[in-house]
């Protein structure tokens, strides 16, 4: 009976770890996309500033 409980606990723990890992990877993907968006925005702003300087 004790072995069954230990196996069940181990399976539950593994499930929790897997769920946590999935959430971490999802958040890393979101952060990556946000970083990409920020970099693209900064690039666009730099191009706008260059264009403004050329016009003056």
PDB file of N, CA and C in Angstrom:
ATOM      1  N   UNK A   1       0.823  -1.194   0.000  1.00  0.00           N
ATOM      2  CA  UNK A   1       0.000   0.000   0.000  1.00  0.00           C
ATOM      3  C   UNK A   1       0.868   1.258   0.000  1.00  0.00           C
ATOM      4  N   UNK A   2       1.958   1.203   0.746  1.00  0.00           N
ATOM      5  CA  UNK A   2       2.858   2.352   0.840  1.00  0.00           C
ATOM      6  C   UNK A   2       3.508   2.648  -0.512  1.00  0.00           C
ATOM      7  N   UNK A   3       3.865   1.597  -1.240  1.00  0.00           N
ATOM      8  CA  UNK A   3       4.481   1.778  -2.556  1.00  0.00           C
ATOM      9  C   UNK A   3       3.503   2.422  -3.534  1.00  0.00           C
ATOM     10  N   UNK A   4       2.239   2.052  -3.436  1.00  0.00           N
ATOM     11  CA  UNK A   4       1.217   2.639  -4.312  1.00  0.00           C
ATOM     12  C   UNK A   4       1.094   4.130  -4.026  1.00  0.00           C
ATOM     13  N   UNK A   5       1.076   4.506  -2.743  1.00  0.00           N
ATOM     14  CA  UNK A   5       0.987   5.915  -2.366  1.00  0.00           C
ATOM     15  C   UNK A   5       2.210   6.688  -2.854  1.00  0.00           C
ATOM     16  N   UNK A   6       3.387   6.096  -2.709  1.00  0.00           N
ATOM     17  CA  UNK A   6       4.614   6.756  -3.157  1.00  0.00           C
ATOM     18  C   UNK A   6       4.606   6.949  -4.677  1.00  0.00           C
ATOM     19  N   UNK A   7       4.136   5.928  -5.392  1.00  0.00           N
ATOM     20  CA  UNK A   7       4.074   6.031  -6.849  1.00  0.00           C
ATOM     21  C   UNK A   7       3.082   7.118  -7.253  1.00  0.00           C
ATOM     22  N   UNK A   8       1.942   7.164  -6.576  1.00  0.00           N
ATOM     23  CA  UNK A   8       0.925   8.181  -6.875  1.00  0.00           C
ATOM     24  C   UNK A   8       1.482   9.572  -6.585  1.00  0.00           C
ATOM     25  N   UNK A   9       2.168   9.726  -5.478  1.00  0.00           N
ATOM     26  CA  UNK A   9       2.772  11.013  -5.129  1.00  0.00           C
ATOM     27  C   UNK A   9       3.823  11.423  -6.159  1.00  0.00           C
ATOM     28  N   UNK A  10       4.616  10.461  -6.602  1.00  0.00           N
ATOM     29  CA  UNK A  10       5.648  10.747  -7.603  1.00  0.00           C
ATOM     30  C   UNK A  10       5.008  11.172  -8.923  1.00  0.00           C
ATOM     31  N   UNK A  11       3.929  10.510  -9.307  1.00  0.00           N
ATOM     32  CA  UNK A  11       3.230  10.867 -10.549  1.00  0.00           C
ATOM     33  C   UNK A  11       2.624  12.270 -10.450  1.00  0.00           C
ATOM     34  N   UNK A  12       2.037  12.583  -9.297  1.00  0.00           N
ATOM     35  CA  UNK A  12       1.459  13.912  -9.094  1.00  0.00           C
ATOM     36  C   UNK A  12       2.543  14.984  -9.126  1.00  0.00           C
ATOM     37  N   UNK A  13       3.666  14.698  -8.503  1.00  0.00           N
ATOM     38  CA  UNK A  13       4.779  15.642  -8.495  1.00  0.00           C
ATOM     39  C   UNK A  13       5.308  15.866  -9.910  1.00  0.00           C
ATOM     40  N   UNK A  14       5.437  14.799 -10.665  1.00  0.00           N
ATOM     41  CA  UNK A  14       5.899  14.906 -12.047  1.00  0.00           C
ATOM     42  C   UNK A  14       4.925  15.744 -12.876  1.00  0.00           C
ATOM     43  N   UNK A  15       3.636  15.561 -12.654  1.00  0.00           N
ATOM     44  CA  UNK A  15       2.623  16.343 -13.368  1.00  0.00           C
ATOM     45  C   UNK A  15       2.743  17.831 -13.027  1.00  0.00           C
ATOM     46  N   UNK A  16       2.953  18.130 -11.764  1.00  0.00           N
ATOM     47  CA  UNK A  16       3.123  19.524 -11.336  1.00  0.00           C
ATOM     48  C   UNK A  16       4.370  20.133 -11.979  1.00  0.00           C
ATOM     49  N   UNK A  17       5.451  19.382 -11.990  1.00  0.00           N
ATOM     50  CA  UNK A  17       6.699  19.865 -12.603  1.00  0.00           C
ATOM     51  C   UNK A  17       6.499  20.112 -14.095  1.00  0.00           C
ATOM     52  N   UNK A  18       5.830  19.191 -14.768  1.00  0.00           N
ATOM     53  CA  UNK A  18       5.584  19.349 -16.205  1.00  0.00           C
ATOM     54  C   UNK A  18       4.723  20.574 -16.490  1.00  0.00           C
ATOM     55  N   UNK A  19       3.688  20.795 -15.683  1.00  0.00           N
ATOM     56  CA  UNK A  19       2.830  21.970 -15.855  1.00  0.00           C
ATOM     57  C   UNK A  19       3.634  23.252 -15.637  1.00  0.00           C
ATOM     58  N   UNK A  20       4.464  23.247 -14.603  1.00  0.00           N
ATOM     59  CA  UNK A  20       5.296  24.418 -14.315  1.00  0.00           C
ATOM     60  C   UNK A  20       6.285  24.696 -15.431  1.00  0.00           C
ATOM     61  N   UNK A  21       6.880  23.643 -15.953  1.00  0.00           N
ATOM     62  CA  UNK A  21       7.832  23.799 -17.058  1.00  0.00           C
ATOM     63  C   UNK A  21       7.141  24.377 -18.282  1.00  0.00           C
ATOM     64  N   UNK A  22       5.937  23.884 -18.575  1.00  0.00           N
ATOM     65  CA  UNK A  22       5.183  24.391 -19.726  1.00  0.00           C
ATOM     66  C   UNK A  22       4.876  25.879 -19.542  1.00  0.00           C
ATOM     67  N   UNK A  23       4.464  26.264 -18.342  1.00  0.00           N
ATOM     68  CA  UNK A  23       4.165  27.675 -18.075  1.00  0.00           C
ATOM     69  C   UNK A  23       5.415  28.538 -18.244  1.00  0.00           C
ATOM     70  N   UNK A  24       6.535  28.049 -17.757  1.00  0.00           N
ATOM     71  CA  UNK A  24       7.796  28.797 -17.884  1.00  0.00           C
ATOM     72  C   UNK A  24       8.157  28.980 -19.355  1.00  0.00           C
ATOM     73  N   UNK A  25       8.030  27.922 -20.135  1.00  0.00           N
ATOM     74  CA  UNK A  25       8.353  28.015 -21.562  1.00  0.00           C
ATOM     75  C   UNK A  25       7.389  28.947 -22.289  1.00  0.00           C
ATOM     76  N   UNK A  26       6.115  28.916 -21.910  1.00  0.00           N
ATOM     77  CA  UNK A  26       5.136  29.831 -22.504  1.00  0.00           C
ATOM     78  C   UNK A  26       5.506  31.278 -22.191  1.00  0.00           C
ATOM     79  N   UNK A  27       5.870  31.545 -20.946  1.00  0.00           N
ATOM     80  CA  UNK A  27       6.253  32.905 -20.554  1.00  0.00           C
ATOM     81  C   UNK A  27       7.536  33.340 -21.255  1.00  0.00           C
ATOM     82  N   UNK A  28       8.460  32.417 -21.439  1.00  0.00           N
ATOM     83  CA  UNK A  28       9.699  32.748 -22.154  1.00  0.00           C
ATOM     84  C   UNK A  28       9.387  33.124 -23.599  1.00  0.00           C
ATOM     85  N   UNK A  29       8.455  32.420 -24.206  1.00  0.00           N
ATOM     86  CA  UNK A  29       8.049  32.744 -25.570  1.00  0.00           C
ATOM     87  C   UNK A  29       7.409  34.112 -25.655  1.00  0.00           C
ATOM     88  N   UNK A  30       6.554  34.432 -24.685  1.00  0.00           N
ATOM     89  CA  UNK A  30       5.913  35.748 -24.643  1.00  0.00           C
ATOM     90  C   UNK A  30       6.967  36.832 -24.466  1.00  0.00           C
ATOM     91  N   UNK A  31       7.900  36.615 -23.554  1.00  0.00           N
ATOM     92  CA  UNK A  31       8.962  37.600 -23.314  1.00  0.00           C
ATOM     93  C   UNK A  31       9.802  37.802 -24.567  1.00  0.00           C
ATOM     94  N   UNK A  32      10.057  36.733 -25.279  1.00  0.00           N
ATOM     95  CA  UNK A  32      10.840  36.830 -26.510  1.00  0.00           C
ATOM     96  C   UNK A  32      10.116  37.691 -27.541  1.00  0.00           C
ATOM     97  N   UNK A  33       8.816  37.472 -27.686  1.00  0.00           N
ATOM     98  CA  UNK A  33       8.037  38.271 -28.639  1.00  0.00           C
ATOM     99  C   UNK A  33       7.988  39.736 -28.217  1.00  0.00           C
ATOM    100  N   UNK A  34       7.842  39.978 -26.918  1.00  0.00           N
ATOM    101  CA  UNK A  34       7.823  41.360 -26.439  1.00  0.00           C
ATOM    102  C   UNK A  34       9.162  42.039 -26.697  1.00  0.00           C
ATOM    103  N   UNK A  35      10.240  41.322 -26.445  1.00  0.00           N
ATOM    104  CA  UNK A  35      11.574  41.869 -26.707  1.00  0.00           C
ATOM    105  C   UNK A  35      11.757  42.194 -28.178  1.00  0.00           C
ATOM    106  N   UNK A  36      11.245  41.332 -29.025  1.00  0.00           N
ATOM    107  CA  UNK A  36      11.315  41.558 -30.468  1.00  0.00           C
ATOM    108  C   UNK A  36      10.522  42.809 -30.846  1.00  0.00           C
ATOM    109  N   UNK A  37       9.338  42.957 -30.265  1.00  0.00           N
ATOM    110  CA  UNK A  37       8.505  44.136 -30.538  1.00  0.00           C
ATOM    111  C   UNK A  37       9.203  45.416 -30.102  1.00  0.00           C
ATOM    112  N   UNK A  38       9.821  45.385 -28.932  1.00  0.00           N
ATOM    113  CA  UNK A  38      10.534  46.564 -28.430  1.00  0.00           C
ATOM    114  C   UNK A  38      11.704  46.899 -29.350  1.00  0.00           C
ATOM    115  N   UNK A  39      12.452  45.893 -29.751  1.00  0.00           N
ATOM    116  CA  UNK A  39      13.595  46.122 -30.644  1.00  0.00           C
ATOM    117  C   UNK A  39      13.134  46.709 -31.976  1.00  0.00           C
ATOM    118  N   UNK A  40      12.050  46.195 -32.514  1.00  0.00           N
ATOM    119  CA  UNK A  40      11.529  46.727 -33.777  1.00  0.00           C
ATOM    120  C   UNK A  40      11.049  48.164 -33.616  1.00  0.00           C
ATOM    121  N   UNK A  41      10.412  48.454 -32.496  1.00  0.00           N
ATOM    122  CA  UNK A  41       9.951  49.820 -32.236  1.00  0.00           C
ATOM    123  C   UNK A  41      11.146  50.777 -32.141  1.00  0.00           C
ATOM    124  N   UNK A  42      12.184  50.357 -31.434  1.00  0.00           N
ATOM    125  CA  UNK A  42      13.381  51.196 -31.303  1.00  0.00           C
ATOM    126  C   UNK A  42      14.021  51.425 -32.671  1.00  0.00           C
ATOM    127  N   UNK A  43      14.079  50.398 -33.482  1.00  0.00           N
ATOM    128  CA  UNK A  43      14.645  50.512 -34.824  1.00  0.00           C
ATOM    129  C   UNK A  43      13.831  51.515 -35.650  1.00  0.00           C
ATOM    130  N   UNK A  44      12.511  51.412 -35.571  1.00  0.00           N
ATOM    131  CA  UNK A  44      11.644  52.341 -36.308  1.00  0.00           C
ATOM    132  C   UNK A  44      11.858  53.778 -35.854  1.00  0.00           C
ATOM    133  N   UNK A  45      11.973  53.969 -34.548  1.00  0.00           N
ATOM    134  CA  UNK A  45      12.190  55.320 -34.006  1.00  0.00           C
ATOM    135  C   UNK A  45      13.527  55.883 -34.473  1.00  0.00           C
ATOM    136  N   UNK A  46      14.560  55.052 -34.498  1.00  0.00           N
ATOM    137  CA  UNK A  46      15.868  55.506 -34.979  1.00  0.00           C
ATOM    138  C   UNK A  46      15.796  55.908 -36.448  1.00  0.00           C
ATOM    139  N   UNK A  47      15.078  55.137 -37.234  1.00  0.00           N
ATOM    140  CA  UNK A  47      14.912  55.472 -38.650  1.00  0.00           C
ATOM    141  C   UNK A  47      14.164  56.800 -38.801  1.00  0.00           C
ATOM    142  N   UNK A  48      13.139  57.012 -37.972  1.00  0.00           N
ATOM    143  CA  UNK A  48      12.387  58.268 -38.020  1.00  0.00           C
ATOM    144  C   UNK A  48      13.295  59.449 -37.680  1.00  0.00           C
ATOM    145  N   UNK A  49      14.120  59.277 -36.656  1.00  0.00           N
ATOM    146  CA  UNK A  49      15.033  60.357 -36.258  1.00  0.00           C
ATOM    147  C   UNK A  49      16.046  60.647 -37.362  1.00  0.00           C
ATOM    148  N   UNK A  50      16.552  59.598 -38.010  1.00  0.00           N
ATOM    149  CA  UNK A  50      17.487  59.793 -39.123  1.00  0.00           C
ATOM    150  C   UNK A  50      16.808  60.563 -40.248  1.00  0.00           C
ATOM    151  N   UNK A  51      15.567  60.193 -40.543  1.00  0.00           N
ATOM    152  CA  UNK A  51      14.813  60.879 -41.596  1.00  0.00           C
ATOM    153  C   UNK A  51      14.584  62.344 -41.237  1.00  0.00           C
ATOM    154  N   UNK A  52      14.299  62.615 -39.955  1.00  0.00           N
ATOM    155  CA  UNK A  52      14.096  63.996 -39.509  1.00  0.00           C
ATOM    156  C   UNK A  52      15.377  64.806 -39.689  1.00  0.00           C
ATOM    157  N   UNK A  53      16.517  64.216 -39.334  1.00  0.00           N
ATOM    158  CA  UNK A  53      17.799  64.918 -39.468  1.00  0.00           C
ATOM    159  C   UNK A  53      18.122  65.187 -40.933  1.00  0.00           C
ATOM    160  N   UNK A  54      17.807  64.250 -41.791  1.00  0.00           N
ATOM    161  CA  UNK A  54      18.058  64.439 -43.224  1.00  0.00           C
ATOM    162  C   UNK A  54      17.193  65.568 -43.790  1.00  0.00           C
ATOM    163  N   UNK A  55      15.997  65.706 -43.258  1.00  0.00           N
ATOM    164  CA  UNK A  55      15.071  66.735 -43.727  1.00  0.00           C
ATOM    165  C   UNK A  55      15.450  68.123 -43.263  1.00  0.00           C
ATOM    166  N   UNK A  56      16.209  68.224 -42.185  1.00  0.00           N
ATOM    167  CA  UNK A  56      16.569  69.546 -41.623  1.00  0.00           C
ATOM    168  C   UNK A  56      17.819  70.087 -42.215  1.00  0.00           C
TER     169      UNK A  56
END
